[in-house]
PDB file of C-alpha atoms in Angstrom:
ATOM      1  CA  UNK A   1      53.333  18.289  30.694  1.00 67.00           C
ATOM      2  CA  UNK A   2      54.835  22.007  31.586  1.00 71.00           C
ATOM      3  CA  UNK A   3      53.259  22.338  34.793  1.00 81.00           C
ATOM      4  CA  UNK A   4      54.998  25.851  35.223  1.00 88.00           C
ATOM      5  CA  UNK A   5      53.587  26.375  31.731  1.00 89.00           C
ATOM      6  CA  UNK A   6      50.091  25.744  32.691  1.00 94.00           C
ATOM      7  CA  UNK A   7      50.524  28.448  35.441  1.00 94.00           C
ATOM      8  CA  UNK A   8      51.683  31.289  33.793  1.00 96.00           C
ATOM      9  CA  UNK A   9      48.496  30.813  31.645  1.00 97.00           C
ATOM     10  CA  UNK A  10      46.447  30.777  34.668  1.00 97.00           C
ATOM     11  CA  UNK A  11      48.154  33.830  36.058  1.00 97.00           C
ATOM     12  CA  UNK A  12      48.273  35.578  32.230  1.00 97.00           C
ATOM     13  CA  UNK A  13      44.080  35.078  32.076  1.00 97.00           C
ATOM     14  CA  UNK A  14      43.428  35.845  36.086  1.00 98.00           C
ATOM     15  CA  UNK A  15      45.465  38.982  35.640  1.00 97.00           C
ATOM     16  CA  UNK A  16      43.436  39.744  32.633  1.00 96.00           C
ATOM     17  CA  UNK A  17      39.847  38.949  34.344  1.00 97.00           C
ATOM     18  CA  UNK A  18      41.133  41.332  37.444  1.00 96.00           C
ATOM     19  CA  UNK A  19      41.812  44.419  34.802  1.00 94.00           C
ATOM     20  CA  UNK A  20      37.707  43.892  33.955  1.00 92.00           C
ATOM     21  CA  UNK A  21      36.234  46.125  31.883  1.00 93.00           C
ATOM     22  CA  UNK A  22      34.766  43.714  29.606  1.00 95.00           C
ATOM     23  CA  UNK A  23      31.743  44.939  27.465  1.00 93.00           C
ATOM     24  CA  UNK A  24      28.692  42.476  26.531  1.00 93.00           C
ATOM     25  CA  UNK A  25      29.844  39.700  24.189  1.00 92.00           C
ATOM     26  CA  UNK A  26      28.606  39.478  20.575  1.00 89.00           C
ATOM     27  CA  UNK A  27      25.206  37.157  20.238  1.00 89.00           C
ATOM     28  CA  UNK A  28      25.739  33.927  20.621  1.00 83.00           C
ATOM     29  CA  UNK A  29      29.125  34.025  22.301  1.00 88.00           C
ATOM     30  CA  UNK A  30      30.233  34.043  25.760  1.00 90.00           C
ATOM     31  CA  UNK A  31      30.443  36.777  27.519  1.00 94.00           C
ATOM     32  CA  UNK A  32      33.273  37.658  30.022  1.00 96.00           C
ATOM     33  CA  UNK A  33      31.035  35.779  33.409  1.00 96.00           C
ATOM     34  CA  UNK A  34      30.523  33.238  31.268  1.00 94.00           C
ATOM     35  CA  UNK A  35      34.218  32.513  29.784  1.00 94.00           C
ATOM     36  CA  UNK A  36      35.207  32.579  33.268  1.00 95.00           C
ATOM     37  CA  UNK A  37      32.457  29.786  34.916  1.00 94.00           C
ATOM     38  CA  UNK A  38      33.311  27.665  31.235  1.00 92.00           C
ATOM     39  CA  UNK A  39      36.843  27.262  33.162  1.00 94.00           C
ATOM     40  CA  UNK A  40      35.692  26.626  35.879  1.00 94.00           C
ATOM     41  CA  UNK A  41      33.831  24.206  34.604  1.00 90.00           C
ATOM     42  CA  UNK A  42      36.457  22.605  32.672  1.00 91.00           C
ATOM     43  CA  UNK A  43      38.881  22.672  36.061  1.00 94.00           C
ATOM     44  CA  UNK A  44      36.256  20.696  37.797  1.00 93.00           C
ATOM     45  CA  UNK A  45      36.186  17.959  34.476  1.00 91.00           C
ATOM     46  CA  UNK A  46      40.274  18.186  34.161  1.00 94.00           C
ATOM     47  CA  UNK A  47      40.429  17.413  38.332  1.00 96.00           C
ATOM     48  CA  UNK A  48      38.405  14.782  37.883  1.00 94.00           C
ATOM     49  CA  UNK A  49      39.969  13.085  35.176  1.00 95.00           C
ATOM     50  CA  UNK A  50      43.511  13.877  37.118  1.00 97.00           C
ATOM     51  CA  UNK A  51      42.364  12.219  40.132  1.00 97.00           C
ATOM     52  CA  UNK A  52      41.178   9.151  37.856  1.00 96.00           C
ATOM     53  CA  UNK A  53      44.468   9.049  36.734  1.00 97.00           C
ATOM     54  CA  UNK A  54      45.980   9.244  39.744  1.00 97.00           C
ATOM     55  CA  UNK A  55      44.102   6.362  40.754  1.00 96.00           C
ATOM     56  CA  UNK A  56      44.215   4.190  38.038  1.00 94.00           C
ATOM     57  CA  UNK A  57      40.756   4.699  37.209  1.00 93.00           C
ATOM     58  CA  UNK A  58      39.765   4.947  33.467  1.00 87.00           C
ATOM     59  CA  UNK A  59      38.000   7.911  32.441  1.00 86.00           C
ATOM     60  CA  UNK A  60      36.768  10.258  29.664  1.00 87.00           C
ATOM     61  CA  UNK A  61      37.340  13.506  29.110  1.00 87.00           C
ATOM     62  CA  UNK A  62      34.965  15.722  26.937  1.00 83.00           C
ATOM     63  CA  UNK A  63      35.318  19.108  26.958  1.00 74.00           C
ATOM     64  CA  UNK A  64      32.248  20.730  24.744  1.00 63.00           C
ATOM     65  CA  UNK A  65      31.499  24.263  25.574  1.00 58.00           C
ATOM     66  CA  UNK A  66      27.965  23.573  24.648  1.00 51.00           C
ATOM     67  CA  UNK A  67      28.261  20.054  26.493  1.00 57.00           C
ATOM     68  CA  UNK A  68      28.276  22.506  29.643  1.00 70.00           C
ATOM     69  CA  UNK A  69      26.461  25.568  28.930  1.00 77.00           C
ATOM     70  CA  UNK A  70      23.609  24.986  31.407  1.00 83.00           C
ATOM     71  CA  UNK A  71      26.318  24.520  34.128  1.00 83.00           C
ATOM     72  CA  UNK A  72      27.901  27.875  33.113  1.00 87.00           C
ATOM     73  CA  UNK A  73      25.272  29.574  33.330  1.00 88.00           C
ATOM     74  CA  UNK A  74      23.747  27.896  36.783  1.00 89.00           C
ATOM     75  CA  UNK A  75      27.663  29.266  38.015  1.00 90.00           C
ATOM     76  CA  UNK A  76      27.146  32.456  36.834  1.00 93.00           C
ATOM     77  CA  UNK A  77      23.650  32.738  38.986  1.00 94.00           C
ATOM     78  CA  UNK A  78      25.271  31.156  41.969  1.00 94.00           C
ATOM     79  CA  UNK A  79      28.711  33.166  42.069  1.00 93.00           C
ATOM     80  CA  UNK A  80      26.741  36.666  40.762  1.00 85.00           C
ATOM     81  CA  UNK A  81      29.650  38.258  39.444  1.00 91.00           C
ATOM     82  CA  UNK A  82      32.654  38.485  37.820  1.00 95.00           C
ATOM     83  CA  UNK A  83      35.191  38.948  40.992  1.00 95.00           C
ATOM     84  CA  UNK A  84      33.165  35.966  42.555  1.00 97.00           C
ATOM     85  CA  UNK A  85      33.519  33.871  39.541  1.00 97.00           C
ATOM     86  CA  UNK A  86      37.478  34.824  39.219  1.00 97.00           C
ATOM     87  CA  UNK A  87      37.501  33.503  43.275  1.00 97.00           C
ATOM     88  CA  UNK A  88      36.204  30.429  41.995  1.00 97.00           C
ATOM     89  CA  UNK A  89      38.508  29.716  39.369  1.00 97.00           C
ATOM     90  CA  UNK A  90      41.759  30.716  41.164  1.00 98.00           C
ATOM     91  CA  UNK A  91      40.838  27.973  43.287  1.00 98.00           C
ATOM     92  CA  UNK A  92      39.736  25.022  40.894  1.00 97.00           C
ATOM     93  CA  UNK A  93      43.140  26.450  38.976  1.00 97.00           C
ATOM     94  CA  UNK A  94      45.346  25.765  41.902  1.00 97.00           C
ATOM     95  CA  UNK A  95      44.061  22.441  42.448  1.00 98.00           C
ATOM     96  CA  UNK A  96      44.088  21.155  39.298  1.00 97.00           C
ATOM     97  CA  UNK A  97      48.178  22.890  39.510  1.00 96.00           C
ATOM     98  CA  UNK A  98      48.675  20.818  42.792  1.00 96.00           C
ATOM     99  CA  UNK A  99      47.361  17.105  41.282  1.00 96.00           C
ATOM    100  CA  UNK A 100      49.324  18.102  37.940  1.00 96.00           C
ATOM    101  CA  UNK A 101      52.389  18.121  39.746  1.00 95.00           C
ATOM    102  CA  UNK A 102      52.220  14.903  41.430  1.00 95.00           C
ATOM    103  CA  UNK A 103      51.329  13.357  38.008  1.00 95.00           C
ATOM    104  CA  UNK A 104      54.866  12.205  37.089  1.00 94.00           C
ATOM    105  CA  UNK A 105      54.554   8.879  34.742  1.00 95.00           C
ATOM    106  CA  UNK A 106      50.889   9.100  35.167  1.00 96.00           C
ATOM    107  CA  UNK A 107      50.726  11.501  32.682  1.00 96.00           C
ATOM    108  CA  UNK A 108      51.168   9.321  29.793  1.00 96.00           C
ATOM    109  CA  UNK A 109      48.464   7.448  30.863  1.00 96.00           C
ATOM    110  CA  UNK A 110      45.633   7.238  27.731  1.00 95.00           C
ATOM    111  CA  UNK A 111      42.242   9.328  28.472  1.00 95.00           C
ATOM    112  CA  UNK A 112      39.271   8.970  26.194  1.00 92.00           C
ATOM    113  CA  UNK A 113      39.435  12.722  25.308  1.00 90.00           C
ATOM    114  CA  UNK A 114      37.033  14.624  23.295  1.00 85.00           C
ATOM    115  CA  UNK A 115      37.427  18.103  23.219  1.00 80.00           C
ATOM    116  CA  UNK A 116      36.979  21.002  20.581  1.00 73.00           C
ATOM    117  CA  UNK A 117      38.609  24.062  19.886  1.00 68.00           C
ATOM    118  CA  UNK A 118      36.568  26.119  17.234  1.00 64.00           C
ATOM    119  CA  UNK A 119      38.734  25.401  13.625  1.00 65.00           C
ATOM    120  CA  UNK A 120      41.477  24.826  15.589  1.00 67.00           C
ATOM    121  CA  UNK A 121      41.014  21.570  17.388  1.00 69.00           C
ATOM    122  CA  UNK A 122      39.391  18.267  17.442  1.00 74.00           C
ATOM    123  CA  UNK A 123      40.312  15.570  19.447  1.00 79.00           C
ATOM    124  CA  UNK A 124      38.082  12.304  19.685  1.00 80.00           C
ATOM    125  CA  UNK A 125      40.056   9.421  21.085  1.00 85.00           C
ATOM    126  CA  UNK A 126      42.623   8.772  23.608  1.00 92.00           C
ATOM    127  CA  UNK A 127      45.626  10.812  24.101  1.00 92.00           C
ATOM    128  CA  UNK A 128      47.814  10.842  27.119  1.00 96.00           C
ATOM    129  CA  UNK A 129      46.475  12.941  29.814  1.00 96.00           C
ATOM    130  CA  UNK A 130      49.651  15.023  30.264  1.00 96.00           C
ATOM    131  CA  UNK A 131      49.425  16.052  26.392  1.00 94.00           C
ATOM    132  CA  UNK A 132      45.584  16.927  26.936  1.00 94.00           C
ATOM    133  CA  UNK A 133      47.017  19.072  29.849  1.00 95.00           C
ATOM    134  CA  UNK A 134      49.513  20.629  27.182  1.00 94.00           C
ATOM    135  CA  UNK A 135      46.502  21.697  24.846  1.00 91.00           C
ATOM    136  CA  UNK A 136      44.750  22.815  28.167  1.00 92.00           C
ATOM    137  CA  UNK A 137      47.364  25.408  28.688  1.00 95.00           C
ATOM    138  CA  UNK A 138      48.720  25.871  25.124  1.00 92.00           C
ATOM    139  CA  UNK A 139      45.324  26.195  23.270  1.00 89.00           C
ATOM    140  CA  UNK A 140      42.098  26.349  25.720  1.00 90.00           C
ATOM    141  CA  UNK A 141      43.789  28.978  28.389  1.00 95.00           C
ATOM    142  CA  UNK A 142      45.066  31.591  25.497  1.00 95.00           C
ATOM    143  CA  UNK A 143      41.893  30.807  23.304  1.00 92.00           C
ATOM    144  CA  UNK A 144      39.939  32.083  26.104  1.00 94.00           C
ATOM    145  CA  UNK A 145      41.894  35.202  26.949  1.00 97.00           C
ATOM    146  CA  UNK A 146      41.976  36.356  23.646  1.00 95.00           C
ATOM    147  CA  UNK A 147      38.224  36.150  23.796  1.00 94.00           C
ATOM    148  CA  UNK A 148      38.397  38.259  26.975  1.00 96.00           C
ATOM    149  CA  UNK A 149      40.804  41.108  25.739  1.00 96.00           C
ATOM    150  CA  UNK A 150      38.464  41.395  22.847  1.00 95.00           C
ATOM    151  CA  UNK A 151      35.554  42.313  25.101  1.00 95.00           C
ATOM    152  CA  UNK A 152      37.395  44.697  26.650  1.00 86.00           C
ATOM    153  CA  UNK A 153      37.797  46.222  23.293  1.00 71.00           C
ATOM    154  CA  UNK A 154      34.331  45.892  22.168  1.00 61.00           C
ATOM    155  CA  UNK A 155      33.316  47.522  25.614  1.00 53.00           C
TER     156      UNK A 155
END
């Protein structure tokens, strides 16, 4: 696992959600609040499953966008905005950054994942929790920043 990887795409998709300007997603997609609190989200699962790691614990990881949708929107209600939202994850970002880096041999430790990425991945089994990390910040981060330059462009 690239930890310094993983941060750049946290600072590459915070630096985009500070620019805002994002326009109303198309039906039945997320919009930019939403994308957002689906991180945050999915920082709160990936901490978890870190800290079960960390421990020794076994755990599973499933990260389905629709798994969550009722919690991304509850977040959206609570935090009431996008700058609010961005608050939240900068700070579920950095400590997911901080237990990452004290993961060392840990992170080949196996983690009943199950996670989807449109057409572009499907994971259902274990895989070691630094590679799920990998796909975290080489598939899920820029997957979801794409999403958000595009409703800038719709808007």
């Amino acid at each position: 696992m690239d930890g310094a990887g993983l941060g750049r795409a946290y600072d590459e998709l915070l630096a985009e959600v500070a620019m805002g300007g994002f326009g109303p997603a198309p039906r039945g997609r997320l919009d930019a609040e939403q994308i957002v609190a689906h991180l945050a989200a999915n920082d709160e699962l990936m901490i978890e499953a870190t800290e079960a790691v960390l421990a020794g614990s076994p755990y599973a990881y499933y990260n389905l966008e629709t798994m969550h949708r009722p919690q991304v929107d509850a977040l959206v209600a609570e935090y009431g905005g996008i700058d609010e939202l961005a608050t939240l994850l900068r700070s579920t970002s950095q400590k997911l950054m901080a237990l990452v880096d004290r993961l060392g041999p840990a992170a080949g430790t196996p983690v009943d994942t199950h996670l989807r990425e449109g057409y572009d991945l499907a994971v259902e089994g274990p895989l070691p929790w630094g590679r799920v990390l990998d796909l975290h910040a080489r598939v899920h981060l820029p997957k979801h920043l794409a999403q958000l330059r595009t409703l800038r462009a719709v808007g």
